XYZ file of C-alpha atoms in Angstrom:
544
model
C 103.057 -10.632 -6.092
C 106.295 -9.191 -4.434
C 105.467 -7.630 -1.393
C 106.978 -9.291 1.586
C 107.905 -12.303 -0.897
C 110.045 -10.307 -2.509
C 113.928 -11.284 -2.267
C 116.021 -8.027 -2.461
C 115.333 -5.459 -0.004
C 116.987 -2.309 -0.017
C 116.146 1.670 0.786
C 114.342 3.481 -1.766
C 115.922 6.174 -3.524
C 114.860 9.612 -4.847
C 116.113 11.421 -7.680
C 115.099 12.819 -11.071
C 113.650 10.376 -13.954
C 116.664 10.249 -16.469
C 117.354 8.204 -19.822
C 120.975 6.936 -18.694
C 121.923 5.013 -15.671
C 123.695 7.258 -12.822
C 127.035 6.239 -12.562
C 127.838 5.869 -8.859
C 129.145 2.799 -7.561
C 129.293 1.473 -10.966
C 131.821 -1.775 -11.775
C 133.156 -3.179 -14.678
C 132.886 -6.704 -15.041
C 133.967 -7.575 -18.451
C 137.246 -6.996 -20.383
C 137.679 -4.425 -23.047
C 139.028 -5.829 -26.575
C 142.109 -8.206 -26.722
C 145.208 -6.530 -26.346
C 149.106 -8.184 -25.931
C 149.157 -9.587 -22.823
C 153.078 -9.527 -22.968
C 153.555 -6.013 -23.526
C 150.300 -4.966 -21.005
C 150.708 -7.164 -18.102
C 153.572 -5.155 -15.978
C 155.272 -6.530 -12.496
C 153.724 -5.221 -9.714
C 156.353 -3.008 -8.511
C 157.993 -2.222 -12.028
C 157.207 1.146 -13.469
C 156.687 1.272 -17.164
C 158.797 3.599 -18.233
C 161.911 4.058 -15.736
C 163.254 7.197 -17.495
C 160.214 9.279 -16.704
C 160.122 11.125 -13.307
C 157.008 13.094 -14.340
C 154.926 9.527 -14.531
C 151.575 9.870 -13.117
C 150.940 7.224 -10.105
C 147.403 5.762 -10.556
C 147.240 5.115 -6.883
C 147.386 8.904 -5.497
C 146.628 10.806 -8.606
C 143.684 13.366 -8.473
C 141.123 13.878 -11.074
C 142.682 17.316 -12.847
C 146.055 15.346 -12.658
C 144.480 12.287 -14.816
C 143.161 14.707 -17.312
C 146.144 15.538 -18.570
C 146.858 12.349 -19.859
C 145.859 12.491 -23.426
C 142.846 10.858 -24.268
C 141.520 10.647 -20.426
C 138.220 12.425 -20.241
C 136.850 13.672 -17.611
C 134.339 11.108 -16.744
C 137.021 8.413 -17.748
C 138.953 10.169 -14.850
C 135.988 9.707 -12.591
C 135.458 6.147 -13.523
C 139.444 5.656 -12.727
C 138.902 7.322 -9.125
C 135.759 5.002 -8.438
C 137.404 1.633 -9.653
C 140.265 2.872 -7.240
C 137.982 3.190 -4.216
C 136.226 0.127 -4.589
C 139.662 -2.064 -5.332
C 142.030 -0.349 -2.917
C 144.077 0.728 -5.590
C 145.809 -0.578 -8.454
C 147.438 -3.704 -8.710
C 148.969 -3.748 -12.165
C 148.830 -0.830 -14.496
C 146.811 -2.928 -17.135
C 143.634 -3.020 -14.671
C 142.931 0.389 -16.289
C 141.369 -1.544 -19.552
C 138.691 -2.300 -16.996
C 137.606 1.440 -17.097
C 134.845 2.137 -19.439
C 136.445 4.078 -22.465
C 140.202 2.647 -22.117
C 140.599 1.003 -25.036
C 143.708 -0.688 -26.118
C 144.857 1.883 -28.359
C 144.332 4.455 -25.701
C 146.167 2.633 -22.881
C 149.135 2.233 -25.604
C 149.547 5.957 -25.655
C 149.380 6.791 -21.862
C 151.315 3.849 -20.962
C 154.709 5.622 -20.948
C 153.306 8.611 -18.620
C 151.722 6.040 -15.961
C 152.693 4.243 -12.834
C 152.200 2.454 -9.700
C 153.400 2.873 -6.078
C 155.166 -0.010 -4.944
C 154.604 1.024 -0.752
C 151.034 0.135 -0.991
C 151.034 -3.016 -2.745
C 153.064 -4.185 -0.609
C 150.119 -5.173 1.675
C 148.387 -7.060 -0.695
C 151.685 -9.173 -1.131
C 152.363 -9.800 2.613
C 149.444 -12.330 2.849
C 151.162 -13.414 5.982
C 150.661 -10.028 8.249
C 146.793 -9.940 7.372
C 144.567 -10.448 9.983
C 141.985 -13.210 9.592
C 138.705 -12.071 10.280
C 137.473 -15.662 11.393
C 140.320 -16.041 14.141
C 141.433 -12.383 15.187
C 140.693 -11.331 18.767
C 139.144 -7.630 19.862
C 143.032 -6.178 20.518
C 144.199 -7.648 16.877
C 141.001 -5.848 15.252
C 141.792 -2.642 17.198
C 145.037 -2.265 15.190
C 143.103 -2.019 11.643
C 142.804 1.349 10.706
C 139.057 2.318 10.003
C 137.576 -0.251 12.630
C 136.043 1.347 15.760
C 135.644 -0.160 18.838
C 132.156 -0.138 18.150
C 132.280 -2.036 14.686
C 134.648 -4.510 15.846
C 132.342 -5.729 18.805
C 129.506 -6.080 16.298
C 132.172 -7.874 13.691
C 132.527 -10.320 16.579
C 129.139 -11.052 17.723
C 128.416 -11.563 13.778
C 130.945 -13.991 13.724
C 129.996 -16.006 17.042
C 126.110 -15.756 15.995
C 126.195 -16.706 12.270
C 129.881 -18.672 11.635
C 132.888 -17.707 10.243
C 132.921 -15.026 7.431
C 133.295 -16.695 3.747
C 134.030 -13.575 1.867
C 135.390 -10.152 3.303
C 132.310 -8.432 1.327
C 130.421 -10.212 4.330
C 131.261 -7.451 6.532
C 128.656 -5.420 4.189
C 125.845 -7.167 6.659
C 127.199 -5.331 9.665
C 125.465 -2.142 10.736
C 127.638 0.722 10.259
C 130.207 -0.856 7.680
C 129.616 0.436 4.102
C 131.632 -0.039 0.837
C 133.705 3.118 1.942
C 134.782 1.269 5.116
C 135.120 -1.523 3.407
C 137.518 0.037 0.735
C 139.697 1.357 3.528
C 140.315 -2.003 5.632
C 139.997 -4.667 2.434
C 144.182 -4.468 2.498
C 144.351 -5.230 6.063
C 142.060 -8.210 6.384
C 141.589 -12.147 5.042
C 139.411 -14.831 5.593
C 140.055 -18.496 5.457
C 139.570 -20.122 2.541
C 136.464 -22.090 1.256
C 135.845 -23.583 -2.001
C 133.242 -21.947 -4.248
C 129.947 -23.972 -4.871
C 129.958 -26.340 -7.510
C 127.566 -24.389 -9.794
C 130.880 -22.329 -10.140
C 133.660 -24.631 -9.197
C 136.637 -25.387 -11.732
C 134.485 -28.424 -12.955
C 131.397 -26.311 -14.296
C 134.219 -23.685 -15.966
C 135.850 -25.995 -18.208
C 132.549 -28.308 -18.912
C 130.726 -25.681 -21.414
C 127.716 -28.494 -21.031
C 127.103 -27.292 -17.343
C 124.506 -24.847 -17.933
C 121.243 -25.009 -15.904
C 122.370 -24.542 -12.149
C 119.571 -25.482 -9.565
C 119.855 -24.738 -5.666
C 119.947 -27.623 -3.410
C 118.980 -25.187 -0.211
C 116.844 -22.240 0.319
C 118.315 -18.998 1.765
C 116.840 -16.491 3.768
C 115.829 -13.598 1.749
C 117.760 -10.806 3.447
C 120.773 -12.292 2.317
C 120.031 -12.620 -1.396
C 121.159 -8.835 -2.005
C 124.248 -9.690 -0.419
C 124.642 -12.386 -2.540
C 123.881 -10.380 -5.865
C 126.978 -7.871 -4.585
C 129.157 -11.057 -4.105
C 128.290 -12.377 -7.524
C 129.664 -9.093 -9.132
C 132.161 -8.482 -6.640
C 133.467 -11.931 -7.573
C 133.475 -11.522 -11.261
C 135.658 -8.799 -11.006
C 138.464 -10.444 -9.144
C 138.754 -13.007 -11.884
C 141.033 -13.191 -15.324
C 139.907 -11.466 -17.948
C 140.146 -14.895 -20.292
C 137.624 -16.419 -17.536
C 135.615 -13.649 -17.009
C 134.746 -14.032 -20.631
C 134.386 -17.842 -20.618
C 131.982 -17.654 -17.191
C 129.582 -14.666 -18.846
C 129.212 -16.870 -22.360
C 127.934 -20.059 -20.070
C 124.446 -19.785 -21.244
C 121.522 -22.607 -22.131
C 121.219 -21.358 -25.777
C 122.967 -19.100 -28.395
C 121.667 -16.157 -29.548
C 118.571 -16.259 -31.568
C 115.379 -14.361 -32.092
C 112.308 -16.310 -31.591
C 110.308 -13.803 -33.768
C 110.719 -12.380 -36.749
C 110.384 -8.419 -36.605
C 108.405 -6.583 -38.912
C 107.989 -2.612 -39.319
C 104.162 -2.867 -38.663
C 104.634 -5.471 -35.772
C 104.302 -3.765 -31.843
C 105.312 -6.653 -29.706
C 104.811 -5.408 -25.843
C 105.947 -7.082 -22.716
C 104.548 -6.718 -19.344
C 107.230 -8.177 -16.059
C 107.245 -7.868 -12.696
C 111.047 -7.777 -12.135
C 111.057 -8.360 -7.981
C 112.688 -5.571 -6.449
C 114.969 -4.269 -8.851
C 117.537 -2.089 -7.261
C 120.615 -0.391 -8.499
C 122.377 -3.243 -6.570
C 120.560 -6.214 -8.343
C 120.852 -4.960 -11.509
C 124.313 -4.610 -11.349
C 124.597 -8.415 -11.270
C 125.856 -9.332 -14.744
C 123.154 -12.192 -14.793
C 120.408 -10.236 -14.112
C 121.196 -7.797 -16.788
C 121.934 -10.762 -19.471
C 118.716 -12.268 -18.733
C 116.581 -9.083 -18.759
C 118.637 -7.662 -21.990
C 118.562 -11.335 -23.811
C 114.805 -11.848 -22.870
C 113.971 -8.493 -24.699
C 116.191 -9.028 -27.788
C 114.986 -13.166 -28.145
C 111.476 -11.956 -28.402
C 111.457 -8.657 -30.263
C 109.953 -6.701 -27.668
C 109.571 -2.480 -28.762
C 107.975 -1.828 -25.201
C 108.332 -3.394 -21.724
C 106.542 -2.033 -18.727
C 108.214 -3.214 -15.268
C 106.579 -3.373 -12.112
C 108.868 -3.317 -8.944
C 111.730 -1.147 -9.503
C 113.135 -0.519 -6.318
C 115.312 2.455 -7.484
C 115.075 5.233 -10.171
C 118.261 4.480 -11.832
C 117.710 1.140 -12.210
C 115.912 0.706 -15.762
C 119.082 2.830 -16.490
C 121.566 -0.009 -16.050
C 119.431 -2.044 -18.820
C 118.925 0.376 -21.561
C 122.843 1.105 -20.891
C 123.460 -2.737 -21.834
C 121.092 -2.595 -24.657
C 122.786 0.430 -25.950
C 126.591 -0.425 -25.408
C 126.587 -3.994 -24.373
C 129.571 -5.116 -22.667
C 128.119 -8.773 -21.684
C 129.420 -10.991 -24.712
C 126.211 -12.641 -25.241
C 124.078 -9.103 -25.912
C 127.363 -8.030 -27.880
C 127.358 -10.674 -30.184
C 123.374 -11.221 -30.620
C 122.753 -11.844 -34.628
C 121.250 -8.900 -36.843
C 120.696 -6.384 -33.650
C 119.830 -3.132 -34.512
C 121.681 -0.003 -32.891
C 118.598 0.701 -30.793
C 118.197 4.096 -29.146
C 116.730 2.242 -25.678
C 115.050 4.853 -23.501
C 113.045 4.177 -20.238
C 111.006 6.766 -18.256
C 110.344 5.823 -14.696
C 107.478 7.339 -12.340
C 107.717 8.947 -9.206
C 107.159 6.792 -5.996
C 103.765 4.797 -6.626
C 104.032 3.231 -3.187
C 105.490 0.978 -1.071
C 107.162 -2.573 -1.530
C 109.316 -4.859 1.322
C 111.600 -2.747 3.069
C 111.276 0.120 0.321
C 109.286 2.528 -2.098
C 108.012 1.289 -5.315
C 108.355 2.830 -8.707
C 107.067 1.781 -11.982
C 108.504 1.929 -15.448
C 108.733 1.637 -19.276
C 111.480 0.774 -21.415
C 111.448 1.286 -25.284
C 113.012 1.215 -28.571
C 112.640 4.659 -29.701
C 114.864 3.947 -32.780
C 111.776 1.986 -34.651
C 108.954 4.995 -34.427
C 107.872 5.209 -30.367
C 107.899 8.400 -28.988
C 107.074 8.976 -25.310
C 104.070 12.077 -25.506
C 102.992 11.641 -21.693
C 103.465 10.089 -18.436
C 102.185 10.427 -15.001
C 101.195 8.646 -12.007
C 97.269 8.824 -11.489
C 96.801 10.666 -7.916
C 93.735 8.444 -6.897
C 95.023 7.176 -3.092
C 91.644 6.322 -1.903
C 91.495 3.596 -4.610
C 95.111 2.030 -4.933
C 97.908 1.486 -2.533
C 99.870 2.060 -5.680
C 99.103 4.474 -7.707
C 98.920 3.327 -11.258
C 101.302 4.963 -13.698
C 99.798 6.005 -16.959
C 102.035 6.599 -20.304
C 100.968 7.698 -23.813
C 102.877 6.684 -26.749
C 102.690 7.149 -30.118
C 103.779 4.722 -32.399
C 104.952 4.789 -35.757
C 103.646 8.017 -36.174
C 99.909 6.703 -36.099
C 98.879 5.552 -33.237
C 98.583 6.775 -29.571
C 98.615 3.866 -26.951
C 97.759 4.432 -23.452
C 99.343 2.300 -21.209
C 97.993 1.887 -17.916
C 100.874 0.043 -15.755
C 99.727 -1.330 -12.622
C 100.857 -3.373 -9.595
C 97.297 -3.884 -7.213
C 98.445 -5.257 -3.268
C 99.668 -8.403 -2.554
C 97.852 -10.920 -0.409
C 99.847 -11.211 2.962
C 100.811 -14.908 3.889
C 98.545 -15.171 6.647
C 95.456 -14.539 4.388
C 93.411 -16.535 2.273
C 92.007 -13.756 0.608
C 92.793 -10.131 0.362
C 89.797 -7.496 0.565
C 91.983 -4.392 -0.669
C 93.254 -6.392 -3.684
C 89.784 -7.236 -4.640
C 88.593 -3.288 -3.804
C 91.363 -2.457 -6.368
C 90.352 -4.793 -9.017
C 86.844 -3.401 -8.896
C 88.396 0.133 -9.252
C 89.928 -0.340 -12.276
C 86.428 -0.226 -14.107
C 85.943 2.920 -12.303
C 89.815 4.028 -13.742
C 88.757 2.852 -17.399
C 85.631 4.797 -17.520
C 87.475 7.708 -16.345
C 89.718 7.353 -18.885
C 87.428 6.879 -21.711
C 85.517 10.402 -20.440
C 88.669 12.237 -20.019
C 91.135 11.162 -22.514
C 91.185 11.577 -26.486
C 93.083 8.333 -26.883
C 91.167 5.054 -27.061
C 93.780 2.862 -27.589
C 93.866 1.537 -23.849
C 96.204 -0.939 -22.418
C 95.824 -1.841 -18.581
C 98.382 -4.250 -17.717
C 100.716 -5.597 -14.636
C 100.897 -7.243 -11.478
C 97.016 -7.516 -10.452
C 97.787 -10.059 -7.571
C 94.244 -12.184 -8.207
C 93.076 -13.899 -11.152
C 91.414 -12.674 -14.356
C 88.733 -14.465 -13.989
C 88.033 -13.150 -10.517
C 84.285 -11.764 -10.377
C 85.533 -8.463 -9.293
C 86.858 -7.564 -13.017
C 83.395 -8.244 -14.268
C 83.062 -4.649 -14.166
C 85.757 -4.115 -16.373
C 84.832 -7.030 -18.778
C 81.201 -4.932 -19.105
C 83.213 -2.071 -20.320
C 84.617 -4.227 -23.021
C 88.109 -4.838 -21.921
C 89.613 -8.613 -22.321
C 92.439 -10.045 -20.953
C 94.914 -11.876 -23.310
C 96.923 -14.132 -20.632
C 95.433 -17.171 -19.465
C 98.446 -19.150 -18.568
C 100.118 -19.222 -14.607
C 102.375 -16.309 -14.328
C 104.243 -16.901 -11.854
C 107.638 -19.098 -11.626
C 110.339 -20.456 -8.826
C 112.825 -23.383 -9.491
C 110.670 -25.516 -7.409
C 107.640 -25.260 -9.305
C 108.440 -24.183 -12.857
C 105.096 -24.261 -14.487
C 103.940 -22.275 -11.526
C 100.498 -22.492 -9.740
C 98.576 -18.756 -10.458
C 97.765 -16.752 -13.048
C 98.215 -12.814 -11.517
C 99.734 -10.910 -13.993
C 97.944 -9.886 -17.234
C 97.165 -7.242 -20.148
C 93.612 -5.992 -20.699
C 92.899 -4.740 -23.939
C 90.028 -1.766 -24.823
C 88.012 -2.609 -27.843
C 90.141 -0.115 -29.974
C 93.540 -1.647 -29.460
C 91.652 -5.180 -29.452
C 90.792 -4.843 -33.209
C 94.608 -4.261 -34.256
C 95.832 -7.398 -31.858
C 97.374 -10.247 -33.713
C 95.961 -13.019 -30.897
C 99.253 -13.503 -30.089
C 100.425 -13.681 -26.652
C 102.138 -16.056 -24.107
C 104.476 -16.501 -20.820
C 107.633 -16.888 -21.416
C 109.652 -19.469 -18.931
C 112.607 -20.152 -20.658
C 115.979 -19.234 -19.648
C 115.089 -16.819 -16.693
C 118.009 -18.178 -14.691
C 121.676 -17.029 -14.697
C 124.566 -19.275 -13.118
C 125.242 -15.702 -11.613
C 122.022 -14.987 -10.042
C 122.526 -16.310 -6.586
C 119.685 -18.809 -5.842
C 119.979 -20.396 -1.907
C 123.534 -21.489 -1.181
C 124.608 -21.850 -4.650
C 123.785 -20.079 -7.711
C 121.888 -20.237 -11.375
C 118.709 -18.428 -9.626
C 115.690 -17.063 -11.293
C 116.216 -13.043 -12.173
C 112.194 -12.657 -10.564
C 109.449 -15.072 -9.241
C 107.097 -13.698 -11.989
C 107.618 -14.803 -15.975
C 107.096 -12.066 -18.607
C 103.961 -12.023 -20.410
C 103.619 -10.422 -23.819
C 101.296 -9.748 -26.956
C 101.269 -8.172 -29.933
C 99.855 -5.489 -32.567
C 99.663 -5.811 -36.191
C 99.615 -1.572 -36.801
C 99.155 -2.064 -40.798
C 95.660 -2.925 -39.690
C 92.659 -0.459 -39.632
C 90.680 -0.583 -36.644
C 88.381 -3.149 -38.106
C 90.763 -5.040 -38.124
C 91.556 -5.506 -41.919
C 94.561 -5.214 -43.041
C 95.802 -2.227 -45.312
């Protein structure tokens, strides 16, 4: 699905494939291990060591100066500078504990050698001097460093057209204002206080039984991306203890649905609906995706509608080095070596390029052998992504990740989608003639039911589908209305199937995912689908 119905638009990005997430614009959501608050929480305007005239000022230090501190690596120094830019300076010395890699022991070692300046923090404390974005005149806004007359006019026009600002970060909706400009003006502006939505109000925080949060209003698609950022930024401003409480509010405690067996391979397909860098940095999005993978013991996950090539890296980083409490405390979580691979641009989706990709657990014996887009533009609007994995050093599986063209809202049927479905049989025949490996899985978002006549040619080539249930989902229609995602198996791979498969509908929401004007939204309008194989079997289906 996706296409015009996608909720998280962003511009496409191009960069090289990587098994690690890029670190730009990284945010730190969770506290590090507990430390002595009585020692660490210092007054804003008090130096930790008044006798040390050579203290390094966290709000003015360069990267090289930070490297002089014992235990500070270049990566940590760069993350300190990024945090400082995003938050317009440090307000307390102990904010260093929000930086990845700065643990309490390291903090205690460098604490005598660091300080923050008082002058820049007075701006934060003098609230009566801040300019209210919702009442300021043109001349008042003109006094804010970094705002040009053009930007001021756009701010006033936006306020007049859409009403008062709810958050300072709403300025990001205005053309010409990016994170750099926002960081430079944040210290000079404020907005009128408005109570948070009920779903994250004090009553929800104090009552752990409040888990399933549903929206009461629908919101325009082009603002959902901003809400995702807002959830992340809002979470950062909360005290560490409150962050932990909020991020551990979940419908269920960690548990695995299925037992893991060395010979069992469980594969899943999931259209993650415009998975951009911005979307994946929302802690609720990462928590739902990682929890689903761990709960169902998935070893390989094929993903459609990736909006940024680095987006899967954030999921892999959370799986390998978890920071979200629920993921970190998952019982019997083995130290996996999760990796990912992403295609080049497969095609276009709403307002961005689309990529296809895979996440896989290398530690259990899965090896990526080959990967490539299939250059057959005459047949497919979005090019299929073919990947060959060697599994348990025994079988080589061919996975073909597809996302067929979606029907427009004004169409009853989409002839292009039907043509692409017909082309799958041509693709299967071509692979059979040219690819040595015969264990083939064609899967993804087909935007058409598996019983459609266009799949008859694929069935004639002895492919069979495994999903018969509805695969879409919404808060209004939790049971879905159509089966558009599926997994098609060749005869050879079907022989290894355990005949177990399904559609996952439970626990796909998070209180930190926006849904209209409230929270508790779905991570995607597609459910993850899955099937499994027993690789202890021979090709004739008999166990060894």
